[in-house]
One Martini backbone bead per residue (centre of mass of N, CA, C, O) as a GRO file, in nm:
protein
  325
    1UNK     BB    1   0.926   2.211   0.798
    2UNK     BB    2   0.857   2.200   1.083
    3UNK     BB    3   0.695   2.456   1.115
    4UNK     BB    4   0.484   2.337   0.919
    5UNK     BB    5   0.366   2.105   1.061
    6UNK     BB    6   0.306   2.234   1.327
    7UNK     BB    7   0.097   2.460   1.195
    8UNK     BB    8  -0.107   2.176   1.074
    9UNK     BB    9  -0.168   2.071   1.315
   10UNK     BB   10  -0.316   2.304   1.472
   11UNK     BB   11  -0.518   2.354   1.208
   12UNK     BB   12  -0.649   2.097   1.290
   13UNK     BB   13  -0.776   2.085   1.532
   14UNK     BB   14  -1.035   2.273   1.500
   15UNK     BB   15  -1.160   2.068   1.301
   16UNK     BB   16  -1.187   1.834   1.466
   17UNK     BB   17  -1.377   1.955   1.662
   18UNK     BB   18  -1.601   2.027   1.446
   19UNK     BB   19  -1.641   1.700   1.377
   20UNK     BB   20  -1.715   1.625   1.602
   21UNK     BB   21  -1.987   1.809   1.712
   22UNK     BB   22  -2.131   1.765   1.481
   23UNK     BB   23  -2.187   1.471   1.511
   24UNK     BB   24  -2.305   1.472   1.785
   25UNK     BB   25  -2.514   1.614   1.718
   26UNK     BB   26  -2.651   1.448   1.480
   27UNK     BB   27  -2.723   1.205   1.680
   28UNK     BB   28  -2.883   1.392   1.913
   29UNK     BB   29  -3.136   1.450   1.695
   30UNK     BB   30  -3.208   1.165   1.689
   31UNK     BB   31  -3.132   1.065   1.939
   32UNK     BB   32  -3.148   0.954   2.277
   33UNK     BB   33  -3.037   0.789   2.547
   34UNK     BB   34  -3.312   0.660   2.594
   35UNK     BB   35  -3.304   0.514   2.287
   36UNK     BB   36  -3.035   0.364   2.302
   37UNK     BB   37  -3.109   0.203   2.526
   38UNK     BB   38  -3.382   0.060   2.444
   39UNK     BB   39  -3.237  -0.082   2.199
   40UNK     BB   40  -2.958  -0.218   2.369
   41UNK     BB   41  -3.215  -0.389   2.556
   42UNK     BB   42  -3.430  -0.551   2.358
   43UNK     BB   43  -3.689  -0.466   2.526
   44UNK     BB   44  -4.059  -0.398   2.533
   45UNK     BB   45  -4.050  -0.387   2.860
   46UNK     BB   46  -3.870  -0.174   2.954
   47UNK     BB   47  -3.745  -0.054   3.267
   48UNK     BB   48  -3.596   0.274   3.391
   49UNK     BB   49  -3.416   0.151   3.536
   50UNK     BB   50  -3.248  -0.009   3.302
   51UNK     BB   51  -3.205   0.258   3.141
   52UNK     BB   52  -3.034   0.430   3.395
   53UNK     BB   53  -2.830   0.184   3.407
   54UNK     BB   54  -2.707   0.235   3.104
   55UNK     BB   55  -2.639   0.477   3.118
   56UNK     BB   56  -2.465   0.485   3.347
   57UNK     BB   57  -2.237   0.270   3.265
   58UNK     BB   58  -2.174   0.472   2.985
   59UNK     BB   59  -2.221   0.809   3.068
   60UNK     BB   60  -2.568   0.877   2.930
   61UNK     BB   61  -2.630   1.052   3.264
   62UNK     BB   62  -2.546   1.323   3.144
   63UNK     BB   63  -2.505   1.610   3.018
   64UNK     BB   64  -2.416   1.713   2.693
   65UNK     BB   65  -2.269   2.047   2.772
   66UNK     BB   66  -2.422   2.117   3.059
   67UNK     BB   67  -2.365   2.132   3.422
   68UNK     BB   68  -2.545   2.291   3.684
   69UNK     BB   69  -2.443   2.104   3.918
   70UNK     BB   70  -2.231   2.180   3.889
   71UNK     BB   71  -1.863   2.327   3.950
   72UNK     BB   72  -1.737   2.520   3.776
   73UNK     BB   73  -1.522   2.311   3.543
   74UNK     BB   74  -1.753   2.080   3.553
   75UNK     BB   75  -1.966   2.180   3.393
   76UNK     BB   76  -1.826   2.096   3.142
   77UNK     BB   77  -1.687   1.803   3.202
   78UNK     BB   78  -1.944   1.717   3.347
   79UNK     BB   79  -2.008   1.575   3.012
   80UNK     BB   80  -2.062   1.384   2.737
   81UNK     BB   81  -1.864   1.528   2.539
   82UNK     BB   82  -1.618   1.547   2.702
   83UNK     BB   83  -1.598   1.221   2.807
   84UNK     BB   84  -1.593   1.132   2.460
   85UNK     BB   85  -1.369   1.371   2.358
   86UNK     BB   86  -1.096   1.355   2.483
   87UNK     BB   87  -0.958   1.095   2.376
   88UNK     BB   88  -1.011   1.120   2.090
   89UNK     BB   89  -0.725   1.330   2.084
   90UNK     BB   90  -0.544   1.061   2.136
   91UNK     BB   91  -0.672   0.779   2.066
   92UNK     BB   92  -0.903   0.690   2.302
   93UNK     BB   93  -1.222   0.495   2.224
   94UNK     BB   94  -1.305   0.296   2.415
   95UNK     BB   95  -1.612   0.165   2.460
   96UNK     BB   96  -1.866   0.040   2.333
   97UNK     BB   97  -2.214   0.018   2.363
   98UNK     BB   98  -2.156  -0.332   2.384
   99UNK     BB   99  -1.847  -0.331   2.551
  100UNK     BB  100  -1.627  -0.284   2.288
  101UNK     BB  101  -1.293  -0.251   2.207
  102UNK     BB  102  -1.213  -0.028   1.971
  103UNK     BB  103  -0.967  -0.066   1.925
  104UNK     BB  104  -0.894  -0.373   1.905
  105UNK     BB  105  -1.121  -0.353   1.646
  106UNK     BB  106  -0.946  -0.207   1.499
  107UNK     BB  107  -0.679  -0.403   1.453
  108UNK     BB  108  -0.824  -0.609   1.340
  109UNK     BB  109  -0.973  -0.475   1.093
  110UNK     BB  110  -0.734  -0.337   0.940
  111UNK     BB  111  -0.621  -0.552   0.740
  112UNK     BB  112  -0.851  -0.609   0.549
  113UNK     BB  113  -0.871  -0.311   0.420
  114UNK     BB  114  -0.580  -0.349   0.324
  115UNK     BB  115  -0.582  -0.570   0.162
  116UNK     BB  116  -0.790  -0.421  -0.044
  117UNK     BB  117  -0.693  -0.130  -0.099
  118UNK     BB  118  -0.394  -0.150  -0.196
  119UNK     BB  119  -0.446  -0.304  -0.469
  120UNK     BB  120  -0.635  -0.152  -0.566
  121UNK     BB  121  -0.454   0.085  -0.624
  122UNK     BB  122  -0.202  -0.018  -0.762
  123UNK     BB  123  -0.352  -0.157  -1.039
  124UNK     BB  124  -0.507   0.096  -1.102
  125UNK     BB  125  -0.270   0.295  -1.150
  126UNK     BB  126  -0.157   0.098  -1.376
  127UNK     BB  127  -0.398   0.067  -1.545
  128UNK     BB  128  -0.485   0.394  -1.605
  129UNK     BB  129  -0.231   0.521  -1.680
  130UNK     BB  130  -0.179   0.347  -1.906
  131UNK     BB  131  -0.461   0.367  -2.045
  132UNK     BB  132  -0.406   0.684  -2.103
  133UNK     BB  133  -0.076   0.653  -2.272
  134UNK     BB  134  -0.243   0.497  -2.505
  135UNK     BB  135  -0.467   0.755  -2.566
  136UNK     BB  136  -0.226   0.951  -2.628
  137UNK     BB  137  -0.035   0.769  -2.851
  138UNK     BB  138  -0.373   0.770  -3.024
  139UNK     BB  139  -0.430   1.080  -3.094
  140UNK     BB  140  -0.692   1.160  -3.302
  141UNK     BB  141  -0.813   0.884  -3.346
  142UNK     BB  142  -1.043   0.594  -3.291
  143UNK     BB  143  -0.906   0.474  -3.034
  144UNK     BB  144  -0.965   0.762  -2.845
  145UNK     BB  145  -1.243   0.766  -2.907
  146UNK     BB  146  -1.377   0.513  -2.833
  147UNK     BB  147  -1.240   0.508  -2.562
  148UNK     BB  148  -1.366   0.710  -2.427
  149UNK     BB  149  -1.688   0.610  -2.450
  150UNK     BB  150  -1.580   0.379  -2.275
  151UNK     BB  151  -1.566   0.557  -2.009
  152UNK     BB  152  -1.826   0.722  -2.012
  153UNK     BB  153  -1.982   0.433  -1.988
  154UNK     BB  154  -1.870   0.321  -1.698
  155UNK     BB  155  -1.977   0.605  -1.556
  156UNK     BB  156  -2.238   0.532  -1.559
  157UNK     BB  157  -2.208   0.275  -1.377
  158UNK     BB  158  -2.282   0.158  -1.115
  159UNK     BB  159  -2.097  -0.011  -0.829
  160UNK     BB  160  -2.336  -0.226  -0.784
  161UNK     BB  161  -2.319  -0.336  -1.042
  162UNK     BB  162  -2.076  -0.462  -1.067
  163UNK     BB  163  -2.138  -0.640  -0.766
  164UNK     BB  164  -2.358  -0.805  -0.925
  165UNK     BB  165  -2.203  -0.878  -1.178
  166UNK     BB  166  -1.962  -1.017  -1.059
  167UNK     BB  167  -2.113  -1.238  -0.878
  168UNK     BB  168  -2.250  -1.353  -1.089
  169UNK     BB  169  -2.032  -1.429  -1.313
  170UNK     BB  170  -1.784  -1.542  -1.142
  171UNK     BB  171  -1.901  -1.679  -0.910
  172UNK     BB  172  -2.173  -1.839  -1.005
  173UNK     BB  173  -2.171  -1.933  -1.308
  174UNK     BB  174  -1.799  -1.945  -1.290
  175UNK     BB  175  -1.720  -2.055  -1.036
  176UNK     BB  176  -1.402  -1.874  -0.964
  177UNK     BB  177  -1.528  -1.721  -0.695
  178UNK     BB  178  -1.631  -1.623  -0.461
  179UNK     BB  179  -1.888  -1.424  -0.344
  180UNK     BB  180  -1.831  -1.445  -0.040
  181UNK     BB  181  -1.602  -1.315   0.263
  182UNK     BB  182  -1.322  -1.457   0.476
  183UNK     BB  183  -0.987  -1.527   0.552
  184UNK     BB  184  -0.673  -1.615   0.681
  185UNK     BB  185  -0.426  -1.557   0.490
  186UNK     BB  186  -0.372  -1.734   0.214
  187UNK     BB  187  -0.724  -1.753   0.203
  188UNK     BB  188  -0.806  -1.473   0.093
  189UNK     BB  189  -0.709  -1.396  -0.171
  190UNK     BB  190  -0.995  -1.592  -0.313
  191UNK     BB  191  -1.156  -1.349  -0.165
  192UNK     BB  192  -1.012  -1.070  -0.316
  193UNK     BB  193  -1.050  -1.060  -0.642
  194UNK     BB  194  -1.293  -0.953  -0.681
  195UNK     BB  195  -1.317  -0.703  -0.533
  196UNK     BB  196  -1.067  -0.618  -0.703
  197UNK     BB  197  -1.170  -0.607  -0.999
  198UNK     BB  198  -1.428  -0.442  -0.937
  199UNK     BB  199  -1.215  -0.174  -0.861
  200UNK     BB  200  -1.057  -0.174  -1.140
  201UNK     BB  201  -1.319  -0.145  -1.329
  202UNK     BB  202  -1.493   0.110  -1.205
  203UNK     BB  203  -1.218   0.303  -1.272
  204UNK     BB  204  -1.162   0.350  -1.551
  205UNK     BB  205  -1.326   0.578  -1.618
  206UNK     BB  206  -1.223   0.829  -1.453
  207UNK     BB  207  -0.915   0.766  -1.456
  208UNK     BB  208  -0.873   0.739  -1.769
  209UNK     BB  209  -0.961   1.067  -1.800
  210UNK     BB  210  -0.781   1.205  -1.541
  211UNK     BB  211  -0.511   1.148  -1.715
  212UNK     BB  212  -0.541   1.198  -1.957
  213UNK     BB  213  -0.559   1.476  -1.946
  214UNK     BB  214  -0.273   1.546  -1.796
  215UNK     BB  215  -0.125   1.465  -2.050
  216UNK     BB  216  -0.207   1.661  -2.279
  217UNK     BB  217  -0.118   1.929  -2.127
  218UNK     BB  218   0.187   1.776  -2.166
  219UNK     BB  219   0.228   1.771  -2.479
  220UNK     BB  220   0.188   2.085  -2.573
  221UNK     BB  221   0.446   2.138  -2.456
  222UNK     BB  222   0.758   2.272  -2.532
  223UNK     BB  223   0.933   2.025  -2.441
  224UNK     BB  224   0.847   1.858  -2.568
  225UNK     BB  225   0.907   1.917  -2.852
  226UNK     BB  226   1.200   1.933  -2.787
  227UNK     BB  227   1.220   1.615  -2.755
  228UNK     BB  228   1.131   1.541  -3.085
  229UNK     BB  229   1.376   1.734  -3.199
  230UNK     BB  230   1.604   1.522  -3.071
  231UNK     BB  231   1.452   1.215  -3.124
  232UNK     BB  232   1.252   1.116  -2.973
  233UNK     BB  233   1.036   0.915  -2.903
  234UNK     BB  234   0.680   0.848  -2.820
  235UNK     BB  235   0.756   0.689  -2.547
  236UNK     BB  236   0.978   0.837  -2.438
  237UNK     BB  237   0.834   1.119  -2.377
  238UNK     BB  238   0.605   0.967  -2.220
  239UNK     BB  239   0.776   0.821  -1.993
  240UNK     BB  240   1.021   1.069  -1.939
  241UNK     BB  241   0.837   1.333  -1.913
  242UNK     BB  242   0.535   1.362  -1.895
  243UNK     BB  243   0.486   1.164  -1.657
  244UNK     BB  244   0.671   1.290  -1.474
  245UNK     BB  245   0.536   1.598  -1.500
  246UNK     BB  246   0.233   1.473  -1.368
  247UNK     BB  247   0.289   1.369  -1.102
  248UNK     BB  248   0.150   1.636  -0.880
  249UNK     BB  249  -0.136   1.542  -0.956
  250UNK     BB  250  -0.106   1.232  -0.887
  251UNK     BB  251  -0.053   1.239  -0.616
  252UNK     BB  252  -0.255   1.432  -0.503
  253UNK     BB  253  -0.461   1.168  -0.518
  254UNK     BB  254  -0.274   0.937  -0.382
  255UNK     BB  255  -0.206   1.064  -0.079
  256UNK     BB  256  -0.510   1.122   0.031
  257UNK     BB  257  -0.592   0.804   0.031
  258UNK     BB  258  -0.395   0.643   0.196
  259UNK     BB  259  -0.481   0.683   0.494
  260UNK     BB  260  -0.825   0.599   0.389
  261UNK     BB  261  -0.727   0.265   0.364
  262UNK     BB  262  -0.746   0.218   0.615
  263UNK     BB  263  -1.122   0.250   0.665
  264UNK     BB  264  -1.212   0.152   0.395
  265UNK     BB  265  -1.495   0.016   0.241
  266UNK     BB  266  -1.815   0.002   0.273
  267UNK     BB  267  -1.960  -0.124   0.022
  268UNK     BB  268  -1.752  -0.375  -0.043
  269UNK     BB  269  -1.762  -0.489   0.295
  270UNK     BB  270  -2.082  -0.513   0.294
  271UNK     BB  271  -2.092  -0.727   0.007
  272UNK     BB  272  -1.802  -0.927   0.088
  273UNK     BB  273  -1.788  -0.986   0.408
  274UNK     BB  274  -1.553  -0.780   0.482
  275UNK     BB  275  -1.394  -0.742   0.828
  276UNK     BB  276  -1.374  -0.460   0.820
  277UNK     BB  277  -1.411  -0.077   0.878
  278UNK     BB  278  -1.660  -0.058   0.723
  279UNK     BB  279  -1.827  -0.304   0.827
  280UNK     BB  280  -1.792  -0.145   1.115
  281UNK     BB  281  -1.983   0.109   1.062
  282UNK     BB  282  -2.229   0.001   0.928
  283UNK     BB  283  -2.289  -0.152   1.178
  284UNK     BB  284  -2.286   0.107   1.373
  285UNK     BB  285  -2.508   0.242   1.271
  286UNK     BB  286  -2.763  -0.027   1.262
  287UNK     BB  287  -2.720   0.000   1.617
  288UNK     BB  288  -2.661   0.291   1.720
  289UNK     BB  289  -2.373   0.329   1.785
  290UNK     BB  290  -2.192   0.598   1.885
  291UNK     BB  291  -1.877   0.527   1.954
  292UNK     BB  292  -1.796   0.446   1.676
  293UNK     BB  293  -1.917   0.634   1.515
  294UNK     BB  294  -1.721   0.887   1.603
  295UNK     BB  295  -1.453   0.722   1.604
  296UNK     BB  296  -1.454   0.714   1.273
  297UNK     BB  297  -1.492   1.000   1.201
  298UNK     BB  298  -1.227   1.079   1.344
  299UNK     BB  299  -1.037   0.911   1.225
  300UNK     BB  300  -1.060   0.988   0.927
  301UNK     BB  301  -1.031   1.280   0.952
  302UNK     BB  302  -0.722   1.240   1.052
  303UNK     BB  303  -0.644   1.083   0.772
  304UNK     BB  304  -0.690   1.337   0.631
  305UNK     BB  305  -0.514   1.556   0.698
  306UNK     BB  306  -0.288   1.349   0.672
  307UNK     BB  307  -0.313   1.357   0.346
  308UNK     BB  308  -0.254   1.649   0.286
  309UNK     BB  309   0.027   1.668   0.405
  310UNK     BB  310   0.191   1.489   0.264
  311UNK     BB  311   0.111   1.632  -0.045
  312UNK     BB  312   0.301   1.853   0.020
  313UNK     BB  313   0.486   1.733   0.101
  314UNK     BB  314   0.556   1.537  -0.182
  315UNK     BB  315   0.635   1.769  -0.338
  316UNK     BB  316   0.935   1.838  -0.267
  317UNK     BB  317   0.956   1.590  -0.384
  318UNK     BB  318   0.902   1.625  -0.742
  319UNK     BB  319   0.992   1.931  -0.666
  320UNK     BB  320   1.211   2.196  -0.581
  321UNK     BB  321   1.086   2.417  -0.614
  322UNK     BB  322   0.933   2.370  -0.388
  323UNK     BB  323   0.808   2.556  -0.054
  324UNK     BB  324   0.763   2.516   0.266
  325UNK     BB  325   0.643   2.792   0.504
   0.00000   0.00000   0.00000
């Protein structure tokens, strides 16, 4: 197992270079270091001098990719990718466009979205498999077709109405929850409820849809009958075999999202003003912050590869079948 770690992670630095590269081209296929300067020295007659300053102070006066004045393997490593790329496969960010260090800032902000990611998918996971479980348990009937129906009209609306609807009616109408926000220690709470109810109630459609497949392919299996025929009820037969037996593609689904909880929902931390890396991306998008920007992308993407290699070796504890070469 050890040597199959080592080749995946092997196998990963090639990836994670391409979507640095990616990341660099389209920023700077938008954006030129005198424009980013001009934007972040935020004056209307910016003077070329303040701008040449502020590049060389980041340095983003040196060349993008290649540099002819220098001499040797300078060529290559003083250019603006080489001197932004080596750290971040340490894992050192450096400072942000506007000065502050994107470490320290990724360790504050990791907290909220950790807050309300982690709640948000077990309670999601309870609550989909839960009613997959029921709608499997009273299949051919009507509750299994109108749940069904019920799934697919869920899935029909977009993630921003229930965003929109749940801020009216709960916040606002029956001012059960603030409307956004949030705050330290146990007074977070009070402000993730919402967000929280608002992830789990628009994953229904999608997610008990996606359970129920995985129960029924798993219903209709030899061993099922075998388990009826021995006398087990329908409840023991979906909970004690059904459900075990469908753990590897359940896995599979929530072992890759486990590390991209570090970095937050976008959309969610952007609406409820919760102070995660998700609106600390959204933030340094809209400010054309390039280092932090390329810092997340490149994080996300380390967290993917991380959740990819998770759920192989997960295979393994859910099945000794399996056997990773």
């Amino acid at each position: 197992m050890i040597r199959y770690i080592i080749r995946r992670v092997l196998y990963a630095l090639p990836l994670l270079l391409g979507v640095n590269i990616l990341t660099f081209l389209l920023f700077f296929v938008v954006n030129t270091p005198d424009d980013m300067a001009r934007m972040h020295l935020g004056e209307k007659h910016v003077t070329q001098e303040a701008v040449e300053g502020w590049k060389h102070e980041r340095g983003y006066d040196l060349p993008l990719f290649w540099n002819d004045k220098a001499e040797g393997a300078e060529k290559a490593t003083r250019t603006i990718f080489y001197q932004k790329s080596v750290g971040l496969f340490m894992f050192r960010f450096g400072r942000s466009d506007s000065g502050r260090e994107i470490g320290a800032d990724i360790r504050q902000r990791m907290w909220p979205s950790l807050a309300i990611a982690v709640p948000s998918l077990l309670v999601g996971l309870l609550v989909h498999i839960s009613l997959a479980l029921l709608l499997v348990f009273f299949r051919l009937t009507y509750l299994e077709f109108w749940g069904v129906a019920l799934c697919v009209a869920l899935m029909s609306v977009s993630f921003l109405f229930y965003i929109i609807g749940g801020q009216y009616l709960l916040g606002k109408l029956l001012q059960l929850t603030p409307i956004s926000g949030y705050d330290s220690g146990v007074n977070a709470i009070r402000f993730l409820i919402l967000p929280l109810a608002i992830s789990v109630i628009a994953g229904i459609g999608s997610g008990v849809r996606w359970y129920r497949t995985l129960f029924l392919e798993e219903v209709e299996k030899d061993y099922v009958r075998t388990a009826r025929a021995k006398g087990l009820s329908e409840p023991q037969v979906l909970f004690g075999h059904v459900l075990k037996n469908a753990m590897i593609p359940i896995l599979t689904g929530v072992v890759v999202v486990l590390p991209l909880l570090f970095t937050g929902s976008l959309i969610t931390e952007s609406f409820f003003a919760i102070p995660g890396l998700g609106s600390y991306t959204i933030d340094a998008i809209s400010q054309q912050d390039f280092a932090i920007v390329r810092a997340m992308v490149f994080l996300g993407s380390a967290l993917y590869v991380l959740g990819l290699l998770l759920t192989d070796l997960s295979y393994t504890l859910v099945d000794p079948r399996v056997r990773l070469g």
